[in-house]
Short mmCIF file of C-alpha atoms and ligand atoms in Angstrom, two decimals:
data_model
loop_
_atom_site.label_atom_id
_atom_site.label_comp_id
_atom_site.label_asym_id
_atom_site.label_seq_id
_atom_site.Cartn_x
_atom_site.Cartn_y
_atom_site.Cartn_z
CA UNK C 12 116.20 117.13 68.34
CA UNK C 13 117.01 120.41 69.87
CA UNK C 14 113.46 121.74 69.12
CA UNK C 15 112.38 118.73 70.95
CA UNK C 16 114.42 119.19 73.76
CA UNK C 17 113.80 122.68 74.23
CA UNK C 18 110.02 122.16 74.23
CA UNK C 19 110.29 119.56 76.86
CA UNK C 20 112.00 122.25 79.13
CA UNK C 21 109.60 124.80 77.95
CA UNK C 22 106.51 122.77 79.02
CA UNK C 23 107.85 121.95 82.25
CA UNK C 24 110.83 124.28 83.09
CA UNK C 25 110.90 123.11 86.82
CA UNK C 26 111.50 119.19 86.15
CA UNK C 27 115.26 119.56 86.13
CA UNK C 28 115.77 116.05 87.27
CA UNK C 29 113.68 114.80 84.27
CA UNK C 30 115.45 117.02 81.74
CA UNK C 31 118.67 115.49 83.19
CA UNK C 32 117.57 112.03 82.22
CA UNK C 33 116.27 112.68 78.93
CA UNK C 34 119.25 114.88 77.75
CA UNK C 35 121.70 111.98 78.84
CA UNK C 36 119.77 109.28 76.81
CA UNK C 37 119.19 111.79 73.90
CA UNK C 38 123.11 112.69 73.75
CA UNK C 39 123.58 109.08 72.68
CA UNK C 40 120.54 108.07 70.76
CA UNK C 41 121.51 110.83 68.37
CA UNK C 42 123.53 108.48 66.36
CA UNK C 43 120.44 105.72 66.06
CA UNK C 44 118.27 108.53 64.78
CA UNK C 45 121.04 109.21 62.02
CA UNK C 46 121.05 105.89 61.00
CA UNK C 47 116.72 105.64 60.79
CA UNK C 48 115.52 108.45 59.19
CA UNK C 49 111.91 106.69 59.75
CA UNK C 50 112.22 107.18 63.50
CA UNK C 51 112.23 111.02 62.77
CA UNK C 52 109.43 110.88 60.61
CA UNK C 53 107.41 109.00 63.34
CA UNK C 54 108.27 111.55 65.85
CA UNK C 55 109.70 108.80 68.40
CA UNK C 56 111.62 111.20 70.66
CA UNK C 57 108.45 113.46 71.35
CA UNK C 58 106.42 110.32 71.97
CA UNK C 59 109.06 108.37 74.06
CA UNK C 60 109.55 111.61 76.15
CA UNK C 61 105.79 112.26 77.00
CA UNK C 62 104.24 109.88 79.61
CA UNK C 63 101.37 107.86 78.26
CA UNK C 64 99.54 108.78 81.46
CA UNK C 65 100.24 111.08 84.78
CA UNK C 66 98.22 110.35 87.95
CA UNK C 67 98.42 112.86 90.73
CA UNK C 68 96.23 112.47 93.66
CA UNK C 69 95.48 113.63 97.49
CA UNK C 70 96.66 111.45 100.46
CA UNK C 71 94.89 112.24 103.44
CA UNK C 72 95.92 110.35 106.57
CA UNK C 73 95.61 110.83 110.35
CA UNK C 74 98.56 110.33 112.76
CA UNK C 75 98.48 108.76 116.07
CA UNK C 76 97.42 112.00 117.83
CA UNK C 77 94.57 112.54 115.56
CA UNK C 78 96.08 115.13 113.44
CA UNK C 79 95.16 115.04 109.76
CA UNK C 80 98.06 115.43 107.24
CA UNK C 81 97.78 115.71 103.32
CA UNK C 82 100.29 114.40 101.21
CA UNK C 83 100.72 113.92 97.32
CA UNK C 84 100.63 110.78 95.41
CA UNK C 85 102.02 110.17 92.05
CA UNK C 86 101.86 107.59 89.35
CA UNK C 87 103.56 108.27 85.88
CA UNK C 88 102.75 105.40 83.39
CA UNK C 89 105.69 106.21 80.97
CA UNK C 90 105.58 103.79 78.52
CA UNK C 91 103.51 100.46 77.79
CA UNK C 92 105.10 99.40 74.41
CA UNK C 93 106.51 96.06 75.53
CA UNK C 94 104.45 95.30 78.49
CA UNK C 95 102.48 96.57 81.60
CA UNK C 96 103.70 99.40 83.21
CA UNK C 97 106.25 98.17 85.86
CA UNK C 98 108.42 100.50 88.47
CA UNK C 99 108.69 100.93 92.34
CA UNK C 100 106.95 103.63 94.65
CA UNK C 101 109.29 105.96 96.49
CA UNK C 102 108.20 107.51 99.73
CA UNK C 103 110.45 110.25 100.50
CA UNK C 104 109.94 113.94 101.39
CA UNK C 105 111.94 115.10 98.33
CA UNK C 106 109.26 113.42 95.90
CA UNK C 107 108.46 115.71 92.98
CA UNK C 108 106.67 115.12 89.69
CA UNK C 109 110.04 115.62 88.04
CA UNK C 110 111.49 113.00 90.36
CA UNK C 111 109.11 110.53 89.38
CA UNK C 112 108.88 111.47 85.65
CA UNK C 113 112.62 111.10 85.55
CA UNK C 114 112.63 107.58 87.38
CA UNK C 115 109.64 106.44 85.18
CA UNK C 116 111.61 107.45 82.03
CA UNK C 117 114.75 105.59 82.97
CA UNK C 118 112.51 102.67 84.00
CA UNK C 119 111.47 102.01 80.25
CA UNK C 120 115.02 101.78 79.10
CA UNK C 121 116.03 99.63 82.13
CA UNK C 122 113.00 96.90 81.69
CA UNK C 123 113.72 97.02 78.11
CA UNK C 124 117.16 95.54 78.66
CA UNK C 125 116.01 92.94 81.35
CA UNK C 126 114.86 90.73 78.27
CA UNK C 127 111.53 90.71 80.20
CA UNK C 128 107.97 92.00 78.95
CA UNK C 129 107.62 95.08 81.09
CA UNK C 130 106.98 98.63 80.19
CA UNK C 131 107.94 101.33 82.29
CA UNK C 132 106.53 103.42 85.25
CA UNK C 133 107.14 104.79 88.57
CA UNK C 134 105.26 106.37 91.53
CA UNK C 135 105.34 107.46 95.32
CA UNK C 136 104.71 110.54 97.37
CA UNK C 137 106.14 113.14 99.58
CA UNK C 138 105.20 111.19 102.63
CA UNK C 139 108.32 110.82 104.91
CA UNK C 140 107.87 107.50 106.57
CA UNK C 141 110.91 108.29 109.03
CA UNK C 142 109.73 108.45 112.58
CA UNK C 143 106.20 107.03 112.19
CA UNK C 144 104.64 104.58 113.77
CA UNK C 145 103.63 101.19 111.92
CA UNK C 146 99.95 102.07 112.35
CA UNK C 147 100.54 105.83 110.96
CA UNK C 148 102.50 104.13 108.06
CA UNK C 149 99.71 101.81 107.68
CA UNK C 150 97.07 104.40 107.23
CA UNK C 151 99.12 106.45 104.88
CA UNK C 152 99.56 103.17 102.68
CA UNK C 153 95.82 102.41 102.95
CA UNK C 154 94.80 105.92 102.00
CA UNK C 155 97.71 106.08 99.05
CA UNK C 156 96.07 102.79 97.60
CA UNK C 157 92.42 103.91 98.18
CA UNK C 158 93.21 105.94 94.77
CA UNK C 159 96.08 104.27 93.27
CA UNK C 160 93.92 100.69 93.09
CA UNK C 161 91.81 102.12 90.42
CA UNK C 162 94.73 102.60 88.17
CA UNK C 163 96.69 99.60 88.46
CA UNK C 164 96.18 95.85 87.99
CA UNK C 165 98.39 92.70 87.48
CA UNK C 166 98.06 93.22 83.58
CA UNK C 167 98.22 97.00 83.42
CA UNK C 168 100.39 98.41 85.93
CA UNK C 169 102.48 96.25 88.90
CA UNK C 170 104.15 98.82 91.20
CA UNK C 171 107.00 97.64 93.50
CA UNK C 172 109.20 99.22 96.39
CA UNK C 173 111.71 102.00 96.23
CA UNK C 174 113.15 104.11 98.71
CA UNK C 175 111.10 104.50 101.97
CA UNK C 176 108.96 101.45 100.42
CA UNK C 177 109.91 97.93 101.73
CA UNK C 178 108.35 94.85 102.88
CA UNK C 179 106.14 96.43 105.36
CA UNK C 180 104.84 99.22 103.08
CA UNK C 181 104.11 96.44 100.28
CA UNK C 182 102.14 94.47 102.83
CA UNK C 183 99.94 97.46 103.67
CA UNK C 184 99.34 98.36 99.90
CA UNK C 185 98.62 94.97 99.21
CA UNK C 186 96.11 94.24 102.01
CA UNK C 187 94.09 97.43 100.88
CA UNK C 188 94.35 96.70 97.29
CA UNK C 189 93.09 93.26 97.92
CA UNK C 190 90.43 94.61 100.07
CA UNK C 191 89.35 96.97 97.55
CA UNK C 192 89.26 94.80 94.50
CA UNK C 193 88.27 91.33 96.16
CA UNK C 194 91.20 89.44 94.24
CA UNK C 195 94.40 88.15 95.30
CA UNK C 196 96.58 88.83 92.21
CA UNK C 197 100.23 89.72 91.58
CA UNK C 198 99.51 93.29 91.47
CA UNK C 199 102.59 94.30 93.50
CA UNK C 200 105.92 92.95 93.49
CA UNK C 201 108.49 92.75 96.76
CA UNK C 202 105.82 90.73 98.38
CA UNK C 203 106.62 88.80 101.51
CA UNK C 204 107.44 85.11 100.77
CA UNK C 205 104.32 83.46 102.12
CA UNK C 206 102.02 85.46 100.11
CA UNK C 207 103.34 85.56 96.70
CA UNK C 208 106.79 86.99 96.86
CA UNK C 209 109.68 85.48 95.15
CA UNK C 210 112.91 84.37 96.79
CA UNK C 211 116.01 86.47 96.06
CA UNK C 212 113.69 89.69 95.18
CA UNK C 213 115.15 91.44 98.49
CA UNK C 214 118.48 90.53 97.16
CA UNK C 215 118.17 91.14 93.58
CA UNK C 216 119.09 94.79 92.99
CA UNK C 217 122.36 94.48 95.12
CA UNK C 218 123.51 91.26 94.00
CA UNK C 219 122.44 92.32 90.49
CA UNK C 220 124.95 95.22 90.55
CA UNK C 221 127.61 93.02 91.70
CA UNK C 222 127.02 90.46 89.02
CA UNK C 223 127.22 93.17 86.50
CA UNK C 224 130.48 94.67 87.88
CA UNK C 225 131.95 91.24 88.29
CA UNK C 226 130.92 90.84 84.31
CA UNK C 227 132.40 94.37 83.44
CA UNK C 228 135.65 93.39 85.43
CA UNK C 229 135.79 90.02 83.81
CA UNK C 230 135.56 91.66 80.09
CA UNK C 231 138.57 93.66 81.49
CA UNK C 232 140.34 90.71 82.40
CA UNK C 233 140.07 91.35 86.16
CA UNK C 234 137.65 90.36 89.07
CA UNK C 235 136.02 91.79 92.31
CA UNK C 236 138.21 89.74 94.02
CA UNK C 237 140.18 91.29 96.42
CA UNK C 238 139.17 94.86 95.56
CA UNK C 239 138.11 97.57 98.04
CA UNK C 240 134.67 99.14 97.57
CA UNK C 241 132.87 102.00 98.41
CA UNK C 242 129.44 101.76 99.07
CA UNK C 243 126.98 104.76 99.85
CA UNK C 244 123.35 104.25 101.41
CA UNK C 245 122.70 101.49 103.90
CA UNK C 246 119.08 100.27 102.75
CA UNK C 247 118.19 97.41 100.52
CA UNK C 248 120.31 98.03 97.52
CA UNK C 249 123.52 99.05 99.75
CA UNK C 250 123.06 96.04 102.27
CA UNK C 251 122.64 93.23 99.32
CA UNK C 252 125.66 95.04 96.95
CA UNK C 253 127.80 94.92 100.52
CA UNK C 254 126.68 90.95 100.81
CA UNK C 255 127.49 90.15 97.27
CA UNK C 256 130.88 92.01 97.37
CA UNK C 257 131.77 89.88 100.58
CA UNK C 258 131.03 86.65 98.88
CA UNK C 259 132.97 87.38 95.84
CA UNK C 260 136.06 88.13 98.17
CA UNK C 261 135.84 91.92 97.77
CA UNK C 262 135.98 94.35 100.86
CA UNK C 263 133.48 97.14 101.60
CA UNK C 264 134.75 100.32 103.70
CA UNK C 265 132.16 102.58 103.66
CA UNK C 266 127.79 102.83 104.02
CA UNK C 267 125.93 106.03 104.80
CA UNK C 268 122.36 107.34 105.20
CA UNK C 269 121.07 110.69 104.55
CA UNK C 270 122.83 112.07 108.15
CA UNK C 271 126.41 110.84 107.44
CA UNK C 272 128.50 107.89 106.53
CA UNK C 273 130.83 105.35 108.42
CA UNK C 274 134.42 104.29 107.21
CA UNK C 275 135.77 101.15 108.62
CA UNK C 276 139.13 100.54 107.70
CA UNK C 277 138.98 96.73 108.49
CA UNK C 278 136.19 96.47 106.21
CA UNK C 279 132.59 94.99 106.99
CA UNK C 280 132.06 91.42 107.59
CA UNK C 281 129.12 89.03 107.95
CA UNK C 282 128.63 89.82 111.38
CA UNK C 283 129.11 93.60 111.00
CA UNK C 284 126.87 93.48 108.12
CA UNK C 285 124.08 91.56 110.17
CA UNK C 286 124.38 94.33 112.88
CA UNK C 287 123.67 96.97 110.13
CA UNK C 288 120.76 95.18 108.52
CA UNK C 289 119.13 94.76 112.10
CA UNK C 290 120.13 98.59 112.64
CA UNK C 291 118.48 99.63 109.49
CA UNK C 292 115.49 97.07 108.96
CA UNK C 293 114.31 96.25 112.25
CA UNK C 294 115.28 99.14 114.69
CA UNK C 295 115.01 101.67 111.95
CA UNK C 296 117.97 103.48 113.52
CA UNK C 297 120.80 105.89 112.02
CA UNK C 298 123.87 104.53 110.74
CA UNK C 299 126.08 106.59 113.32
CA UNK C 300 125.08 103.74 115.86
CA UNK C 301 127.16 101.59 113.96
CA UNK C 302 130.31 103.33 115.66
CA UNK C 303 128.93 102.78 119.13
CA UNK C 304 129.46 98.90 118.32
CA UNK C 305 132.43 99.11 116.15
CA UNK C 306 134.46 102.23 117.94
CA UNK C 307 137.39 101.56 115.29
CA UNK C 308 135.06 102.92 112.40
CA UNK C 309 134.77 106.70 111.98
CA UNK C 310 131.47 108.69 111.37
CA UNK C 311 131.31 111.94 109.61
CA UNK C 312 128.20 113.91 108.89
CA UNK C 313 127.46 114.77 105.33
CA UNK C 314 127.39 118.52 105.43
CA UNK C 315 125.11 119.96 102.73
CA UNK C 316 127.29 122.95 102.51
CA UNK C 317 130.33 121.29 101.31
CA UNK C 318 131.31 121.36 97.67
CA UNK C 319 131.97 117.75 97.74
CA UNK C 320 130.79 114.39 99.32
CA UNK C 321 133.64 112.99 101.54
CA UNK C 322 132.45 109.42 101.18
CA UNK C 323 133.77 109.75 97.78
CA UNK C 324 137.50 110.72 99.03
CA UNK C 325 138.77 107.16 100.12
CA UNK C 326 141.33 105.18 98.55
CA UNK C 327 139.57 102.45 96.81
CA UNK C 328 139.17 100.19 93.36
CA UNK C 329 135.59 100.21 93.15
CA UNK C 330 132.56 102.46 93.95
CA UNK C 331 128.91 101.38 94.22
CA UNK C 332 126.69 104.45 94.77
CA UNK C 333 123.25 102.86 96.22
CA UNK C 334 121.65 106.03 97.87
CA UNK C 335 119.93 108.41 95.80
CA UNK C 336 120.27 110.55 92.43
CA UNK C 337 123.08 113.03 92.03
CA UNK C 338 125.26 111.78 94.84
CA UNK C 339 128.19 111.79 92.74
CA UNK C 340 128.93 115.34 91.29
CA UNK C 341 131.88 116.24 88.88
CA UNK C 342 134.33 117.13 92.11
CA UNK C 343 133.50 113.62 93.53
CA UNK C 344 134.22 111.96 90.41
CA UNK C 345 137.45 113.52 90.16
CA UNK C 346 138.31 112.56 93.67
CA UNK C 347 137.38 108.87 93.08
CA UNK C 348 139.80 108.87 89.93
CA UNK C 349 142.61 110.25 91.86
CA UNK C 350 142.08 107.76 94.70
CA UNK C 351 142.38 105.12 92.23
CA UNK C 352 138.94 103.78 91.46
CA UNK C 353 138.59 101.93 88.00
CA UNK C 354 135.09 100.80 88.28
CA UNK C 355 131.82 102.70 89.07
CA UNK C 356 128.63 100.47 89.24
CA UNK C 357 125.42 102.49 90.07
CA UNK C 358 122.85 100.71 92.42
CA UNK C 359 121.09 104.07 92.85
CA UNK C 360 118.90 105.46 89.95
CA UNK C 361 121.13 108.18 88.33
CA UNK C 362 123.68 108.87 91.28
CA UNK C 363 125.94 110.36 88.81
CA UNK C 364 125.66 113.76 87.43
CA UNK C 365 126.38 114.07 83.66
CA UNK C 366 129.49 115.92 84.52
CA UNK C 367 130.43 112.95 86.84
CA UNK C 368 129.79 110.49 84.18
CA UNK C 369 131.83 112.36 81.75
CA UNK C 370 134.93 112.43 84.09
CA UNK C 371 134.51 108.59 84.29
CA UNK C 372 134.44 108.13 80.64
CA UNK C 373 137.26 110.59 79.87
CA UNK C 374 139.47 108.68 82.63
CA UNK C 375 138.82 105.14 81.19
CA UNK C 376 136.81 104.26 84.46
CA UNK C 377 134.60 101.10 83.58
CA UNK C 378 131.31 102.96 84.03
CA UNK C 379 128.08 100.79 84.62
CA UNK C 380 125.30 103.31 84.73
CA UNK C 381 121.98 102.53 86.65
CA UNK C 382 119.66 101.45 83.99
CA UNK C 383 121.77 98.31 83.19
CA UNK C 384 123.71 98.24 86.52
CA UNK C 385 120.52 98.04 88.87
CA UNK C 386 118.20 96.34 86.42
CA UNK C 387 118.38 93.00 88.65
CA UNK C 388 115.38 94.47 91.05
CA UNK C 389 113.20 94.77 88.44
CA UNK C 390 114.09 91.81 86.48
CA UNK C 391 113.43 89.55 89.48
CA UNK C 392 110.14 91.41 89.96
CA UNK C 393 109.24 90.10 86.55
CA UNK C 394 109.95 86.70 87.54
CA UNK C 395 107.75 87.23 90.65
CA UNK C 396 105.11 88.17 88.20
CA UNK C 397 105.62 85.17 86.05
CA UNK C 398 105.72 82.79 89.31
CA UNK C 399 102.44 84.58 90.42
CA UNK C 400 100.52 84.08 86.84
CA UNK C 401 101.72 80.37 87.54
CA UNK C 402 100.90 80.16 90.90
CA UNK C 403 104.21 78.64 91.57
CA UNK C 404 107.47 79.72 93.54
CA UNK C 405 110.83 78.65 92.15
CA UNK C 406 113.69 77.77 94.41
CA UNK C 407 116.44 80.11 95.54
CA UNK C 408 119.07 78.75 93.42
CA UNK C 409 116.78 78.84 90.09
CA UNK C 410 115.74 82.50 90.71
CA UNK C 411 119.55 83.51 91.26
CA UNK C 412 120.81 81.90 88.44
CA UNK C 413 118.14 83.36 86.31
CA UNK C 414 119.20 86.78 87.82
CA UNK C 415 122.90 86.02 86.70
CA UNK C 416 121.86 85.07 83.18
CA UNK C 417 119.97 88.52 82.90
CA UNK C 418 122.62 90.45 84.21
CA UNK C 419 125.23 88.63 82.00
CA UNK C 420 122.78 89.17 78.93
CA UNK C 421 122.43 92.93 79.82
CA UNK C 422 126.20 93.35 79.92
CA UNK C 423 126.38 91.77 76.30
CA UNK C 424 123.84 93.86 75.08
CA UNK C 425 125.17 96.99 76.25
CA UNK C 426 128.85 95.76 74.88
CA UNK C 427 127.21 94.72 71.60
CA UNK C 428 125.01 98.03 71.07
CA UNK C 429 128.19 100.28 72.20
CA UNK C 430 130.51 98.45 69.50
CA UNK C 431 127.79 98.68 66.81
CA UNK C 432 127.89 102.64 67.20
CA UNK C 433 131.99 102.67 67.45
CA UNK C 434 131.90 103.48 71.26
CA UNK C 435 133.54 100.00 72.65
CA UNK C 436 133.37 99.72 76.37
CA UNK C 437 131.10 102.68 76.69
CA UNK C 438 128.18 101.06 79.04
CA UNK C 439 126.12 104.38 78.94
CA UNK C 440 126.01 104.37 75.20
CA UNK C 441 125.42 100.71 75.07
CA UNK C 442 122.41 100.80 77.55
CA UNK C 443 120.74 103.96 76.16
CA UNK C 444 120.76 102.71 72.33
CA UNK C 445 119.80 98.91 73.14
CA UNK C 446 116.93 100.06 75.51
CA UNK C 447 115.77 102.69 73.19
CA UNK C 448 115.84 100.86 69.94
CA UNK C 449 113.78 97.98 71.42
CA UNK C 450 111.06 100.12 72.90
CA UNK C 451 110.68 102.49 69.64
CA UNK C 452 110.57 99.52 67.38
CA UNK C 453 107.59 97.85 69.39
CA UNK C 454 105.81 101.54 69.51
CA UNK C 455 106.03 101.61 65.71
CA UNK C 456 104.87 98.12 65.53
CA UNK C 457 101.70 98.92 67.22
CA UNK C 458 100.80 102.05 65.32
CA UNK C 459 100.21 105.50 66.53
CA UNK C 460 98.71 105.05 69.86
P1 NDP B 8 116.01 102.04 100.89
O1 NDP B 8 114.98 103.21 101.27
O2 NDP B 8 116.11 101.03 101.37
O3 NDP B 8 117.28 102.86 101.39
C1 NDP B 8 117.70 104.28 100.86
C2 NDP B 8 119.30 104.67 101.53
O4 NDP B 8 119.74 105.75 100.99
C3 NDP B 8 118.96 105.08 103.01
O5 NDP B 8 120.37 104.52 103.55
C4 NDP B 8 118.89 106.45 103.11
O6 NDP B 8 119.16 107.18 104.07
C5 NDP B 8 119.70 107.00 101.69
N1 NDP B 8 119.20 108.18 101.18
C6 NDP B 8 118.08 108.49 100.71
N2 NDP B 8 117.80 109.40 100.38
C7 NDP B 8 119.02 110.22 100.48
C8 NDP B 8 119.37 111.21 100.31
N3 NDP B 8 118.92 112.38 99.61
N4 NDP B 8 120.63 111.76 100.80
C9 NDP B 8 121.64 110.62 101.18
N5 NDP B 8 121.29 109.33 101.42
C10 NDP B 8 120.07 109.16 101.02
O7 NDP B 8 116.14 102.49 99.29
P2 NDP B 8 116.62 101.46 98.22
O8 NDP B 8 117.96 100.90 98.96
O9 NDP B 8 115.74 100.60 97.74
O10 NDP B 8 117.10 102.46 97.12
C11 NDP B 8 118.36 103.06 96.97
C12 NDP B 8 118.58 103.49 95.62
O11 NDP B 8 118.41 102.44 94.58
C13 NDP B 8 117.52 104.62 94.85
O12 NDP B 8 118.17 105.30 94.08
C14 NDP B 8 116.47 103.67 94.20
O13 NDP B 8 115.85 104.25 93.31
C15 NDP B 8 117.51 102.59 93.75
N6 NDP B 8 116.90 101.43 93.14
C16 NDP B 8 116.06 100.53 94.20
C17 NDP B 8 115.67 99.40 93.63
C18 NDP B 8 115.16 98.41 94.78
O14 NDP B 8 114.83 97.18 94.35
N7 NDP B 8 115.04 98.71 95.85
C19 NDP B 8 115.81 98.81 92.26
C20 NDP B 8 116.69 99.88 91.68
C21 NDP B 8 117.02 101.16 91.92
P3 NDP B 8 118.02 107.28 105.48
O15 NDP B 8 118.20 106.13 106.00
O16 NDP B 8 118.69 108.40 106.09
O17 NDP B 8 116.72 107.69 104.63
#
């Protein structure tokens, strides 16, 4: 195992996020290898950490002033042992091959946990949609899809949204795919309702996080009701996490964006959340503007020079990080523990560093890692694919019930796998082991390909 991990670092020394994701999984699946010598003979670690295919391409596009720009596009098709590659597209200036590889790697295990037949992939670009007009975003998406279209398809690889890719971008990407291929298929998920989207898909990741958190709480003899929660981010995941916490009788007091965060001691209610959704989704404004409408709230800029993130310094019972990777470092984790947090359920992908995760485990915090807790989004994407194949739309209640059942089943799977390996209530170990075993067994069934 050590040799393989050293080889991964030697081959791609700059891919720090990818190494982090791989090391975290490998730390727990060592035990599985010890019980299954055949896995070592079959070199499953070397095989599962190497993407089946990496696609990198130039994305030229023209801004409203006639200036040409060139961005870089990525699609990492990581593993198709249990189904077509499935995973979102991220448009953000921080995107690199390392980020996309870490996300694709995590996606493999997450998709495996959903009980649906989906392999893992991820893609995106270092394009920054912030401050760009709709026309600029459309031209970028069209150029991106002009290349991507030749690599994807409803039975091959089905992208969706992620940071910077919402309903608007999915629409432009889908339109270009349809024109190029002359076919109307479920090649992307997260589509609008009128042309193949699924009810509950926009809500799915956030709702799923709260369903998962509520299962964790119930397992520990408690509930979300009456709990104060810290939520970071203010995009898709953060918004619907907040909405579901409110519906379950909890209280949310923080939200953030990449510039800063707001703390509203009174907590958000339906009306305040509506304001935030309009501000972020329609006006495409900054979270700071919340304080102009609700002056009792305080805003603090996030200072990158600070050795901790101040959003995690407030007294609370639960934290749902829903912005981006590594937003909770070890010091933040200690702050959360010292401020009474008993549950951390991850909406963002890999928001806690390995040191932070260890702090949670050492202090008996109920820790729901992203690959289990935020799997509701891709699960409903899987349901969108099923509806598209049947050319049917299921009612809202049906999709929501299926989502709840899937999150319940992921929770049971994590608990059972953790117990089987003598790590009771360790959701991180449970998610890694259960996700890994299913994919590896499928790979072995299919031979050396
Ligand atoms: P959105 O683009 O809708 O929102 C992202 C939010 O996070 C924004 O508030 C954004 O602020 C903030 N953010 C982004 N980058 C940073 C950063 N470097 N530092 C601080 N804040 C940042 O994305 P989503 O809500 O869809 O995604 C959020 C997280 O959830 C990501 O980790 C994503 O991978 C994960 N996820 C999303 C799923 C989905 O279905 N959408 C499914 C599973 C996981 P700003 O407005 O300033 O950019």
